[in-house]
Short mmCIF file of C-alpha atoms and ligand atoms in Angstrom, two decimals:
data_model
loop_
_atom_site.label_atom_id
_atom_site.label_comp_id
_atom_site.label_asym_id
_atom_site.label_seq_id
_atom_site.Cartn_x
_atom_site.Cartn_y
_atom_site.Cartn_z
CA MET A 23 -12.82 49.26 -48.69
CA LEU A 24 -13.50 45.81 -50.67
CA THR A 25 -16.69 45.29 -48.62
CA GLU A 26 -18.30 48.26 -50.22
CA MET A 27 -17.54 47.47 -53.98
CA ASP A 28 -20.11 47.08 -56.59
CA GLN A 29 -20.41 43.42 -57.08
CA ASN A 30 -22.81 44.23 -60.09
CA LYS A 31 -19.68 44.80 -61.89
CA THR A 32 -17.86 42.40 -64.02
CA PRO A 33 -14.46 44.45 -65.24
CA LEU A 34 -12.81 41.57 -66.87
CA PHE A 35 -15.82 40.34 -68.71
CA ASP A 36 -16.44 43.51 -70.04
CA ALA A 37 -13.03 44.26 -71.04
CA LEU A 38 -13.24 41.03 -73.05
CA LYS A 39 -16.47 41.95 -74.62
CA ALA A 40 -15.10 45.01 -75.43
CA TYR A 41 -11.81 43.45 -77.16
CA ASN A 42 -13.99 41.22 -79.26
CA LYS A 43 -16.60 44.33 -80.28
CA SER A 44 -13.23 46.02 -81.71
CA LYS A 45 -12.18 43.54 -84.06
CA VAL A 46 -8.65 43.47 -83.41
CA ILE A 47 -6.26 41.89 -86.19
CA PRO A 48 -4.62 39.23 -84.14
CA PHE A 49 -1.04 38.54 -84.98
CA ASP A 50 -0.45 36.93 -81.43
CA VAL A 51 -1.41 33.62 -79.93
CA PRO A 52 -3.93 31.39 -79.92
CA GLY A 53 -2.99 30.58 -83.47
CA HIS A 54 -6.70 29.58 -84.40
CA LYS A 55 -6.71 33.46 -84.69
CA HIS A 56 -10.52 34.06 -82.99
CA GLY A 57 -11.48 30.64 -84.49
CA VAL A 58 -10.70 31.10 -87.81
CA GLY A 59 -8.27 28.26 -87.94
CA LEU A 60 -10.43 25.75 -86.13
CA PRO A 61 -13.83 26.09 -88.07
CA GLU A 62 -14.76 22.57 -87.33
CA PHE A 63 -14.40 23.68 -83.31
CA ALA A 64 -15.76 27.05 -83.70
CA GLU A 65 -18.99 25.96 -85.74
CA TYR A 66 -19.84 23.19 -82.82
CA VAL A 67 -19.42 25.50 -79.58
CA GLY A 68 -20.31 28.86 -81.22
CA SER A 69 -17.91 31.27 -82.98
CA LYS A 70 -17.71 33.89 -79.72
CA VAL A 71 -16.52 30.99 -77.70
CA LEU A 72 -13.40 31.17 -79.75
CA GLU A 73 -13.63 34.88 -80.73
CA ILE A 74 -12.80 35.46 -76.71
CA ASP A 75 -10.21 32.71 -76.57
CA VAL A 76 -7.43 35.02 -76.06
CA ASN A 77 -4.17 35.80 -74.82
CA ALA A 78 -3.02 38.38 -72.08
CA MET A 79 -2.61 42.00 -73.62
CA GLU A 80 -2.50 45.36 -72.12
CA CYS A 81 -6.30 46.10 -71.99
CA LEU A 82 -7.15 42.51 -70.79
CA ASP A 83 -4.16 42.55 -68.09
CA ASN A 84 -2.20 39.74 -67.07
CA ILE A 85 -3.13 36.69 -64.59
CA CYS A 86 1.31 36.51 -63.71
CA ASN A 87 1.25 40.36 -62.78
CA PRO A 88 -2.50 41.68 -62.26
CA ILE A 89 -2.83 45.44 -62.10
CA GLY A 90 -5.58 46.08 -64.58
CA VAL A 91 -9.14 44.26 -65.24
CA ILE A 92 -8.17 41.19 -63.53
CA LYS A 93 -7.06 42.78 -60.46
CA GLU A 94 -10.47 44.60 -60.45
CA ALA A 95 -11.98 41.50 -60.94
CA THR A 96 -10.08 39.67 -58.21
CA ASP A 97 -10.99 42.33 -55.85
CA LEU A 98 -14.84 41.94 -56.24
CA ALA A 99 -14.12 38.10 -55.72
CA ALA A 100 -12.14 38.87 -52.57
CA ALA A 101 -15.10 41.21 -51.18
CA ALA A 102 -17.47 38.85 -52.36
CA TYR A 103 -16.03 36.09 -50.18
CA GLY A 104 -15.08 38.83 -47.25
CA GLY A 105 -11.37 38.72 -47.69
CA ASP A 106 -8.90 41.11 -48.25
CA TYR A 107 -7.05 39.76 -51.89
CA ALA A 108 -7.62 36.91 -54.33
CA TYR A 109 -6.05 35.55 -57.00
CA PHE A 110 -7.54 33.97 -60.12
CA LEU A 111 -6.53 30.05 -60.62
CA VAL A 112 -6.97 28.36 -63.75
CA ASN A 113 -5.59 24.63 -62.69
CA GLY A 114 -8.58 24.30 -60.13
CA THR A 115 -8.32 24.19 -56.39
CA SER A 116 -5.37 22.03 -56.63
CA SER A 117 -3.24 24.75 -57.46
CA GLY A 118 -4.61 26.75 -54.75
CA VAL A 119 -4.06 24.01 -52.23
CA GLN A 120 -0.33 23.85 -52.98
CA ALA A 121 0.03 27.50 -52.84
CA MET A 122 -1.47 27.77 -49.47
CA ILE A 123 0.89 25.45 -47.98
CA MET A 124 3.83 26.54 -49.63
CA SER A 125 2.98 30.05 -48.55
CA TYR A 126 3.33 29.33 -44.73
CA CYS A 127 5.30 26.20 -44.61
CA HIS A 128 9.35 26.04 -45.54
CA PRO A 129 11.07 22.50 -45.71
CA GLY A 130 10.97 21.13 -42.09
CA ASP A 131 7.61 23.27 -41.04
CA LYS A 132 4.92 21.22 -39.33
CA ILE A 133 1.50 21.35 -40.56
CA LEU A 134 -1.67 19.86 -38.88
CA ILE A 135 -3.97 18.11 -41.77
CA PRO A 136 -6.57 16.10 -41.66
CA ARG A 137 -5.90 12.45 -43.20
CA ASN A 138 -8.60 12.71 -45.70
CA ALA A 139 -7.21 15.54 -47.24
CA HIS A 140 -7.08 15.59 -50.91
CA LYS A 141 -4.16 14.40 -52.80
CA SER A 142 -3.33 17.97 -53.98
CA ALA A 143 -2.57 18.70 -50.51
CA ILE A 144 0.01 15.81 -50.29
CA GLY A 145 1.25 17.25 -53.65
CA GLY A 146 1.88 20.75 -51.81
CA ILE A 147 3.53 18.96 -48.83
CA ILE A 148 6.04 17.45 -51.19
CA LEU A 149 6.56 20.87 -52.90
CA SER A 150 7.11 22.70 -49.56
CA GLY A 151 8.90 19.88 -47.96
CA ALA A 152 6.62 20.50 -44.71
CA ILE A 153 6.30 17.48 -42.34
CA PRO A 154 2.44 16.79 -42.14
CA ILE A 155 1.10 15.88 -38.96
CA TYR A 156 -2.08 14.05 -39.46
CA ILE A 157 -5.34 14.20 -37.62
CA GLN A 158 -7.66 11.68 -38.30
CA PRO A 159 -11.25 12.48 -39.26
CA GLU A 160 -14.04 10.76 -37.41
CA ILE A 161 -15.73 7.65 -39.49
CA ASP A 162 -19.29 7.23 -39.50
CA GLU A 163 -19.73 3.53 -38.72
CA ARG A 164 -23.14 3.56 -40.42
CA ILE A 165 -22.22 4.86 -43.85
CA GLY A 166 -18.80 3.90 -43.98
CA ILE A 167 -17.36 7.45 -44.65
CA ALA A 168 -15.13 10.29 -43.44
CA MET A 169 -16.60 13.27 -42.04
CA GLY A 170 -14.88 16.06 -40.52
CA MET A 171 -12.34 16.64 -37.24
CA SER A 172 -13.75 16.46 -33.69
CA MET A 173 -12.70 19.44 -31.64
CA GLU A 174 -11.24 17.22 -29.22
CA LYS A 175 -8.42 15.97 -32.09
CA VAL A 176 -7.57 19.17 -33.24
CA ARG A 177 -7.08 20.41 -29.37
CA ILE A 178 -4.71 17.47 -29.10
CA ALA A 179 -2.81 17.98 -32.00
CA MET A 180 -2.12 21.53 -31.43
CA ASP A 181 -1.31 20.95 -28.04
CA GLU A 182 1.31 18.36 -29.00
CA HIS A 183 2.46 20.65 -32.10
CA PRO A 184 2.36 24.13 -31.06
CA ASP A 185 5.19 24.82 -33.29
CA ALA A 186 2.81 23.93 -36.37
CA LYS A 187 2.78 26.67 -38.89
CA ALA A 188 -0.54 25.87 -39.97
CA ILE A 189 -3.73 23.67 -39.89
CA PHE A 190 -5.43 22.81 -42.73
CA LEU A 191 -9.26 22.27 -43.20
CA ILE A 192 -11.72 20.58 -45.38
CA ASN A 193 -14.73 23.09 -45.53
CA PRO A 194 -16.90 21.05 -46.21
CA THR A 195 -15.79 17.34 -47.43
CA TYR A 196 -16.94 16.01 -50.47
CA TYR A 197 -20.12 14.28 -48.76
CA GLY A 198 -20.81 17.61 -46.98
CA ALA A 199 -19.21 17.37 -43.55
CA VAL A 200 -18.31 20.45 -41.60
CA SER A 201 -16.09 20.85 -38.79
CA ASP A 202 -16.26 23.62 -36.23
CA VAL A 203 -14.40 26.42 -38.36
CA ARG A 204 -14.98 29.08 -36.13
CA GLU A 205 -13.71 27.30 -33.14
CA ILE A 206 -10.67 25.85 -34.83
CA VAL A 207 -9.85 29.33 -36.14
CA LYS A 208 -10.26 30.72 -32.58
CA LEU A 209 -7.75 28.08 -31.50
CA ALA A 210 -5.23 28.62 -33.86
CA LYS A 211 -4.99 32.50 -33.68
CA LYS A 212 -4.20 31.82 -29.69
CA ARG A 213 -1.17 29.73 -30.85
CA ASP A 214 -0.58 32.05 -33.99
CA MET A 215 -0.92 29.11 -36.55
CA ALA A 216 -2.33 29.94 -39.90
CA VAL A 217 -5.61 28.28 -40.92
CA LEU A 218 -5.92 27.06 -44.81
CA VAL A 219 -9.06 25.93 -45.84
CA ASP A 220 -9.89 23.63 -48.89
CA GLU A 221 -13.22 24.92 -50.00
CA ALA A 222 -13.18 22.92 -53.36
CA HIS A 223 -16.58 21.92 -52.37
CA GLY A 224 -17.67 25.08 -50.73
CA ALA A 225 -17.93 27.98 -53.17
CA HIS A 226 -21.68 28.40 -52.56
CA MET A 227 -21.64 28.43 -48.98
CA SER A 228 -20.79 32.01 -48.31
CA PHE A 229 -24.01 32.98 -50.10
CA HIS A 230 -26.97 31.60 -47.93
CA PRO A 231 -27.24 32.05 -44.32
CA GLU A 232 -28.54 28.26 -44.05
CA LEU A 233 -25.48 26.85 -45.75
CA PRO A 234 -22.49 26.43 -43.37
CA ILE A 235 -19.86 29.17 -42.74
CA GLY A 236 -17.25 30.19 -45.18
CA GLY A 237 -13.62 29.80 -43.81
CA ILE A 238 -12.62 33.40 -44.64
CA GLN A 239 -15.86 34.67 -43.04
CA VAL A 240 -14.77 33.17 -39.59
CA GLY A 241 -11.04 34.57 -40.02
CA ALA A 242 -9.07 31.97 -41.75
CA ASP A 243 -5.90 33.09 -43.04
CA MET A 244 -6.26 31.67 -46.64
CA SER A 245 -8.97 29.96 -48.70
CA ALA A 246 -8.96 27.86 -52.10
CA ILE A 247 -12.39 27.89 -53.59
CA SER A 248 -13.41 25.72 -56.56
CA THR A 249 -16.08 28.42 -58.01
CA HIS A 250 -16.08 26.03 -61.20
CA LYS A 251 -17.81 23.10 -58.89
CA THR A 252 -20.57 24.65 -56.97
CA GLY A 253 -20.15 28.31 -58.01
CA GLY A 254 -21.02 28.18 -61.43
CA SER A 255 -17.88 29.32 -63.34
CA LEU A 256 -16.27 27.05 -65.89
CA THR A 257 -14.27 23.84 -65.28
CA GLN A 258 -10.73 24.29 -63.46
CA SER A 259 -11.42 27.92 -62.71
CA SER A 260 -11.04 28.59 -59.01
CA LEU A 261 -10.23 31.32 -56.51
CA LEU A 262 -7.55 31.95 -53.98
CA VAL A 263 -8.81 34.06 -51.21
CA LEU A 264 -6.43 35.86 -48.78
CA ASN A 265 -7.73 37.28 -45.39
CA ASN A 266 -4.45 38.37 -43.53
CA GLU A 267 -2.66 41.49 -43.99
CA LYS A 268 -0.04 40.38 -42.27
CA LEU A 269 0.45 38.01 -45.62
CA ASP A 270 2.93 38.96 -48.10
CA VAL A 271 0.22 38.95 -50.86
CA GLN A 272 3.48 39.25 -53.78
CA LYS A 273 4.99 36.67 -52.37
CA VAL A 274 1.88 34.42 -52.59
CA LYS A 275 1.70 35.62 -56.35
CA SER A 276 5.13 34.46 -56.89
CA ILE A 277 4.53 31.31 -55.58
CA ILE A 278 1.40 30.63 -57.47
CA ASN A 279 3.32 31.43 -60.83
CA LEU A 280 6.05 28.87 -59.91
CA THR A 281 3.66 26.31 -61.55
CA GLN A 282 0.89 28.61 -63.05
CA THR A 283 0.81 28.93 -66.84
CA THR A 284 1.67 31.88 -68.74
CA SER A 285 -1.17 31.65 -71.00
CA ALA A 286 -4.46 31.64 -68.68
CA SER A 287 -7.76 31.10 -70.30
CA TYR A 288 -9.65 34.31 -70.49
CA LEU A 289 -12.99 31.99 -71.07
CA LEU A 290 -11.91 30.66 -67.38
CA MET A 291 -11.21 33.63 -65.74
CA ALA A 292 -14.22 35.59 -67.29
CA SER A 293 -16.58 32.97 -65.97
CA ILE A 294 -15.36 33.37 -62.69
CA ASP A 295 -15.95 37.01 -62.73
CA VAL A 296 -19.88 36.57 -64.14
CA ALA A 297 -20.18 33.76 -61.22
CA ARG A 298 -19.27 35.71 -58.87
CA LYS A 299 -21.27 38.84 -59.79
CA GLN A 300 -24.05 36.07 -59.83
CA LEU A 301 -23.31 34.84 -56.53
CA ALA A 302 -22.90 38.14 -55.01
CA ILE A 303 -26.08 39.61 -56.48
CA ARG A 304 -28.89 36.43 -56.65
CA GLY A 305 -26.85 33.62 -54.46
CA GLU A 306 -29.10 34.17 -51.64
CA GLU A 307 -32.42 33.90 -54.06
CA LEU A 308 -30.86 31.07 -56.26
CA LEU A 309 -29.59 28.70 -53.39
CA GLU A 310 -32.84 29.40 -51.70
CA LYS A 311 -34.25 27.06 -54.81
CA VAL A 312 -31.08 24.77 -54.69
CA LEU A 313 -31.75 23.88 -50.71
CA GLU A 314 -35.72 23.58 -51.49
CA LEU A 315 -34.66 21.12 -54.30
CA SER A 316 -32.14 19.35 -52.14
CA ARG A 317 -34.48 19.22 -49.17
CA TYR A 318 -37.29 17.43 -51.62
CA GLY A 319 -35.05 15.22 -53.04
CA ARG A 320 -33.63 14.35 -49.51
CA ASP A 321 -37.27 13.55 -48.23
CA LYS A 322 -38.58 11.69 -51.21
CA ILE A 323 -35.52 9.62 -51.57
CA ASN A 324 -35.81 8.72 -47.61
CA GLU A 325 -39.53 8.05 -48.07
CA ILE A 326 -38.68 5.27 -50.85
CA GLY A 327 -37.42 3.06 -48.00
CA GLY A 328 -34.34 1.09 -47.79
CA TYR A 329 -32.03 4.12 -48.83
CA TYR A 330 -30.88 6.54 -46.39
CA ALA A 331 -30.04 10.10 -48.10
CA PHE A 332 -28.19 11.61 -45.15
CA GLY A 333 -27.84 15.26 -44.38
CA LYS A 334 -28.33 17.69 -41.43
CA ASP A 335 -29.47 14.86 -39.13
CA LEU A 336 -25.74 13.94 -39.07
CA ILE A 337 -25.00 17.24 -37.40
CA GLY A 338 -24.13 16.42 -33.73
CA ASN A 339 -22.41 13.17 -34.51
CA PRO A 340 -18.47 13.03 -33.95
CA GLY A 341 -16.88 15.31 -36.77
CA VAL A 342 -19.97 16.76 -38.05
CA HIS A 343 -20.34 20.20 -36.66
CA ASP A 344 -22.76 21.53 -39.56
CA PHE A 345 -23.95 19.96 -42.93
CA ASP A 346 -24.02 21.38 -46.53
CA GLU A 347 -27.31 20.24 -47.67
CA THR A 348 -26.50 20.60 -51.29
CA LYS A 349 -24.59 17.17 -51.07
CA LEU A 350 -27.24 14.87 -51.68
CA GLY A 351 -25.53 11.61 -50.21
CA VAL A 352 -27.69 8.29 -50.72
CA HIS A 353 -26.46 5.24 -48.54
CA VAL A 354 -27.54 2.09 -50.49
CA LYS A 355 -25.84 -0.65 -48.33
CA GLU A 356 -29.39 -1.90 -46.59
CA LEU A 357 -30.99 -2.56 -50.11
CA GLY A 358 -27.95 -5.00 -50.80
CA LEU A 359 -26.61 -2.60 -53.54
CA THR A 360 -23.45 -1.00 -53.83
CA GLY A 361 -22.97 2.67 -54.72
CA TYR A 362 -20.77 1.45 -57.62
CA GLY A 363 -23.48 -0.65 -59.00
CA VAL A 364 -26.25 1.91 -58.71
CA GLU A 365 -24.16 4.47 -60.19
CA ARG A 366 -23.55 2.04 -63.29
CA ILE A 367 -27.56 1.67 -63.73
CA LEU A 368 -28.47 5.15 -63.04
CA ARG A 369 -26.13 5.96 -66.18
CA SER A 370 -26.88 3.16 -68.31
CA LYS A 371 -30.54 2.59 -67.75
CA TYR A 372 -31.58 6.19 -66.55
CA ASN A 373 -28.99 8.36 -68.57
CA ILE A 374 -28.42 9.72 -65.01
CA GLN A 375 -24.75 10.75 -63.83
CA VAL A 376 -23.93 11.08 -60.39
CA GLU A 377 -20.75 13.00 -58.93
CA LEU A 378 -19.61 10.36 -56.85
CA ALA A 379 -20.07 6.54 -55.56
CA ASP A 380 -18.18 4.46 -53.42
CA MET A 381 -19.19 1.08 -52.11
CA TYR A 382 -21.87 1.80 -49.86
CA ASN A 383 -22.87 5.26 -51.51
CA ILE A 384 -23.70 7.63 -53.98
CA LEU A 385 -23.31 11.18 -54.08
CA CYS A 386 -25.43 13.88 -56.11
CA ILE A 387 -24.59 17.47 -56.16
CA ILE A 388 -27.47 19.88 -56.25
CA SER A 389 -26.31 23.23 -57.86
CA LEU A 390 -27.57 26.32 -59.54
CA GLY A 391 -28.41 24.45 -62.63
CA ASP A 392 -30.64 21.92 -61.17
CA ARG A 393 -34.53 21.71 -61.88
CA LYS A 394 -37.13 19.66 -60.08
CA GLU A 395 -37.48 17.69 -63.29
CA SER A 396 -34.01 16.47 -62.74
CA ILE A 397 -34.63 15.82 -58.95
CA ASP A 398 -37.77 13.50 -59.86
CA ALA A 399 -35.92 11.93 -62.59
CA LEU A 400 -33.54 10.82 -59.82
CA ILE A 401 -36.09 9.76 -57.40
CA ASN A 402 -38.19 7.82 -59.66
CA ALA A 403 -34.81 6.04 -60.65
CA LEU A 404 -34.03 4.97 -57.66
CA ARG A 405 -37.54 3.91 -56.91
CA GLU A 406 -37.21 1.62 -59.78
CA ILE A 407 -33.88 0.36 -58.98
CA LYS A 408 -35.17 -0.63 -55.61
CA GLU A 409 -37.75 -2.63 -57.01
CA LYS A 410 -35.48 -4.28 -59.88
CA TYR A 411 -32.33 -4.70 -58.21
CA GLY A 412 -32.56 -4.29 -54.33
CA LYS A 413 -32.05 -7.47 -52.24
CA PRO A 414 -32.92 -6.04 -48.71
CA GLY A 415 -30.10 -7.21 -45.91
CA ARG A 416 -27.66 -8.62 -48.45
CA GLY A 417 -25.34 -5.79 -48.04
CA LYS A 418 -21.52 -5.76 -47.92
CA SER A 419 -20.31 -5.29 -44.34
CA ILE A 420 -18.40 -1.68 -43.74
CA ILE A 421 -14.72 -2.27 -43.22
CA THR A 422 -12.98 1.01 -41.58
CA PRO A 423 -9.63 1.71 -41.77
CA PRO A 424 -7.05 1.08 -38.81
CA LEU A 425 -7.29 4.35 -36.84
CA LYS A 426 -3.85 4.70 -35.74
CA ASN A 427 -1.51 7.40 -36.84
CA PRO A 428 0.59 6.49 -39.48
CA GLU A 429 4.55 6.47 -38.87
CA VAL A 430 5.97 9.04 -40.64
CA ILE A 431 9.67 7.95 -41.26
CA ILE A 432 10.83 10.15 -43.59
CA SER A 433 9.21 13.43 -44.82
CA PRO A 434 6.90 13.00 -48.06
CA ARG A 435 9.14 15.36 -50.03
CA ASP A 436 12.59 12.87 -49.28
CA ALA A 437 10.68 9.95 -49.84
CA TYR A 438 9.39 11.29 -53.37
CA TYR A 439 12.88 12.19 -54.57
CA SER A 440 14.35 9.03 -52.80
CA ILE A 441 15.49 5.73 -55.03
CA LYS A 442 12.67 3.20 -55.06
CA ARG A 443 11.61 -0.30 -56.21
CA VAL A 444 8.66 -2.08 -56.66
CA VAL A 445 7.43 -5.17 -54.33
CA LYS A 446 4.65 -7.27 -53.96
CA LEU A 447 2.14 -5.71 -51.73
CA ARG A 448 2.72 -8.47 -48.88
CA ASP A 449 6.71 -8.09 -49.02
CA SER A 450 6.11 -4.55 -48.34
CA ILE A 451 5.56 -4.85 -44.77
CA GLY A 452 7.96 -3.14 -42.51
CA GLU A 453 9.15 -1.00 -45.45
CA ILE A 454 8.85 2.44 -46.38
CA SER A 455 6.52 3.49 -48.74
CA GLY A 456 7.30 5.19 -52.19
CA GLU A 457 3.62 6.04 -52.96
CA SER A 458 0.39 6.42 -51.95
CA VAL A 459 -2.68 3.96 -51.30
CA MET A 460 -6.10 5.86 -51.34
CA ALA A 461 -9.07 4.01 -50.61
CA TYR A 462 -12.72 5.03 -51.50
CA PRO A 463 -14.35 4.86 -49.36
CA PRO A 464 -13.70 6.09 -46.71
CA GLY A 465 -11.81 8.36 -48.64
CA ILE A 466 -8.57 8.27 -46.48
CA PRO A 467 -5.13 7.61 -47.71
CA VAL A 468 -4.00 4.24 -46.19
CA VAL A 469 -0.75 5.27 -46.66
CA THR A 470 1.38 8.11 -48.17
CA PRO A 471 5.20 8.35 -49.29
CA GLY A 472 7.55 8.31 -46.55
CA GLU A 473 5.42 6.18 -44.14
CA LYS A 474 5.83 2.83 -42.66
CA ILE A 475 3.77 -0.07 -44.36
CA THR A 476 2.77 -2.20 -41.56
CA LYS A 477 0.91 -5.55 -41.44
CA GLU A 478 -2.69 -3.82 -40.17
CA LEU A 479 -2.04 -1.76 -43.24
CA VAL A 480 -1.50 -4.43 -45.84
CA GLU A 481 -4.25 -6.53 -44.48
CA TYR A 482 -6.64 -3.35 -44.74
CA ILE A 483 -5.90 -3.12 -48.28
CA GLU A 484 -6.13 -6.81 -49.01
CA ALA A 485 -10.09 -6.67 -47.23
CA LEU A 486 -10.75 -3.81 -49.38
CA LYS A 487 -9.42 -5.58 -52.73
CA ALA A 488 -11.54 -8.30 -51.73
CA GLN A 489 -14.51 -6.36 -51.32
CA LYS A 490 -13.72 -4.59 -54.82
CA SER A 491 -13.27 -1.02 -53.26
CA MET A 492 -11.55 1.43 -55.59
CA LEU A 493 -7.91 2.23 -54.87
CA GLN A 494 -5.97 4.43 -56.56
CA GLY A 495 -2.29 6.07 -56.07
CA THR A 496 0.01 3.40 -57.05
CA GLU A 497 1.47 3.09 -60.19
CA ASP A 498 0.31 -0.47 -60.42
CA PRO A 499 -3.72 0.11 -61.05
CA TYR A 500 -4.44 -3.19 -59.40
CA VAL A 501 -2.19 -2.10 -56.25
CA ASP A 502 -0.93 -6.03 -56.51
CA TYR A 503 2.74 -4.36 -56.13
CA ILE A 504 3.88 -1.18 -54.65
CA LYS A 505 6.83 1.01 -54.67
CA ILE A 506 8.80 1.13 -51.82
CA LEU A 507 12.15 3.22 -50.75
CA GLY A 508 15.42 1.60 -51.44
CA MET A 509 17.38 0.06 -54.22
CA ASN A 510 17.19 -3.60 -55.63
CA SER A 511 19.24 -5.79 -53.33
C1 PLP B 683 -11.34 18.28 -50.80
C2 PLP B 683 -10.93 18.62 -52.42
N1 PLP B 683 -9.91 19.33 -52.40
C3 PLP B 683 -9.45 19.98 -53.46
C4 PLP B 683 -9.79 19.54 -55.07
C5 PLP B 683 -8.93 19.84 -56.18
O1 PLP B 683 -10.09 20.57 -56.68
P1 PLP B 683 -9.43 20.86 -58.46
O2 PLP B 683 -10.63 19.67 -59.12
O3 PLP B 683 -10.61 22.02 -58.51
O4 PLP B 683 -8.58 21.17 -58.71
C6 PLP B 683 -10.79 18.36 -54.80
C7 PLP B 683 -11.30 18.22 -56.14
O5 PLP B 683 -12.36 17.19 -56.18
C8 PLP B 683 -11.63 17.91 -53.47
O6 PLP B 683 -12.22 16.81 -53.60
#
């Protein structure tokens, strides 16, 4: 039984340390040969980092076909999250999201998916040839950002598309909102639909009872987890956890191997091994402190006045079944400030880097590495920013996107492979889009490849541009031009 495994063990990390101790003479790659060939870098980062930057070999197993220490380490990771099987990922959760979609969807299969899914999900849809059936997330009109999905919309989508192979969930959203994952899993099981969970922002959640529940814990079939974001491991390292005896784990392996490097970094993988141990053994105690700091920071920021540090008070609003308090989002609009502006001032004047800013909010991630001093620095900086730069009542008005579901004319995959041409944004009305336009806020694609571009959408993009919101996705960085399907006439 995986659940009875000894989580104090770190099989991969131990094997790596044993390899280093044995002073092997390396005639294999990487060519820096334990750092000797890159002394300037070794001196700065520390020689050990390069001594354990090695490639696959018998004693260290191989990520492409784990049967040794990597398999032992991934079994421990699966057990820690309550799953049956796990894979290490060295290209972040993006690769896990793509593997999940490709594991369940063949070309032409439907997948129910929130419209605010990360671009890696659109990538998974293009790679698999799946047909996305979008569910519009709820938008909080006060703070201007997308939340989770309401059960009503989930039920309608499931009833209208009972043949969908899977439903995709974000648990939690970037800003911390959580849909009713347990209920969605129940409904999906009744319809024989798989539940695929994007837990890029939820690596820590399964380890403290006061945090929202992890997808695997309530029976989701697969979860892609960015251990590198809030779980403590190194950037790029993630997990794909499987929870379904019916799922062919070898098929999932071959899907991951389609795009995965054959030279995975042992630094990244070993960091997951140690981070998993820390979460499993000390997670609750460590996350208790993280929650204390988050609550302290949130309360103090709200006491300043003018700012709104939102959190569990959003629970019960549409699309917010639960909330991850470690996401400290602060709404700054009522002080006549923009999130982008506050982000810049925090960095340039206070040496503070936030995770994300949008037109109306900033987002600070509170995690295992935070201390009270850093929270106090943030509180004091926000207090001063209010005094020096605040102009209460002069905030920009919130623009919300047209909430109609897009008209999908051809599949994102077919659109991706079609011939395209570039036109001025205004001239694209009535055409089929050849690329995506993403808007922050609210973090929802305005249009994705294969969808009809309407006048309403173009006007929404123009309004966002006028407000200097961040738009992404088109080859043209300013979104004055967009690619549409079809040849030049
Ligand atoms: C919701 C969501 N899913 C997936 C990803 C991709 O995760 P990674 O950066 O680990 O590839 C992100 C990245 O920010 C994300 O926000």
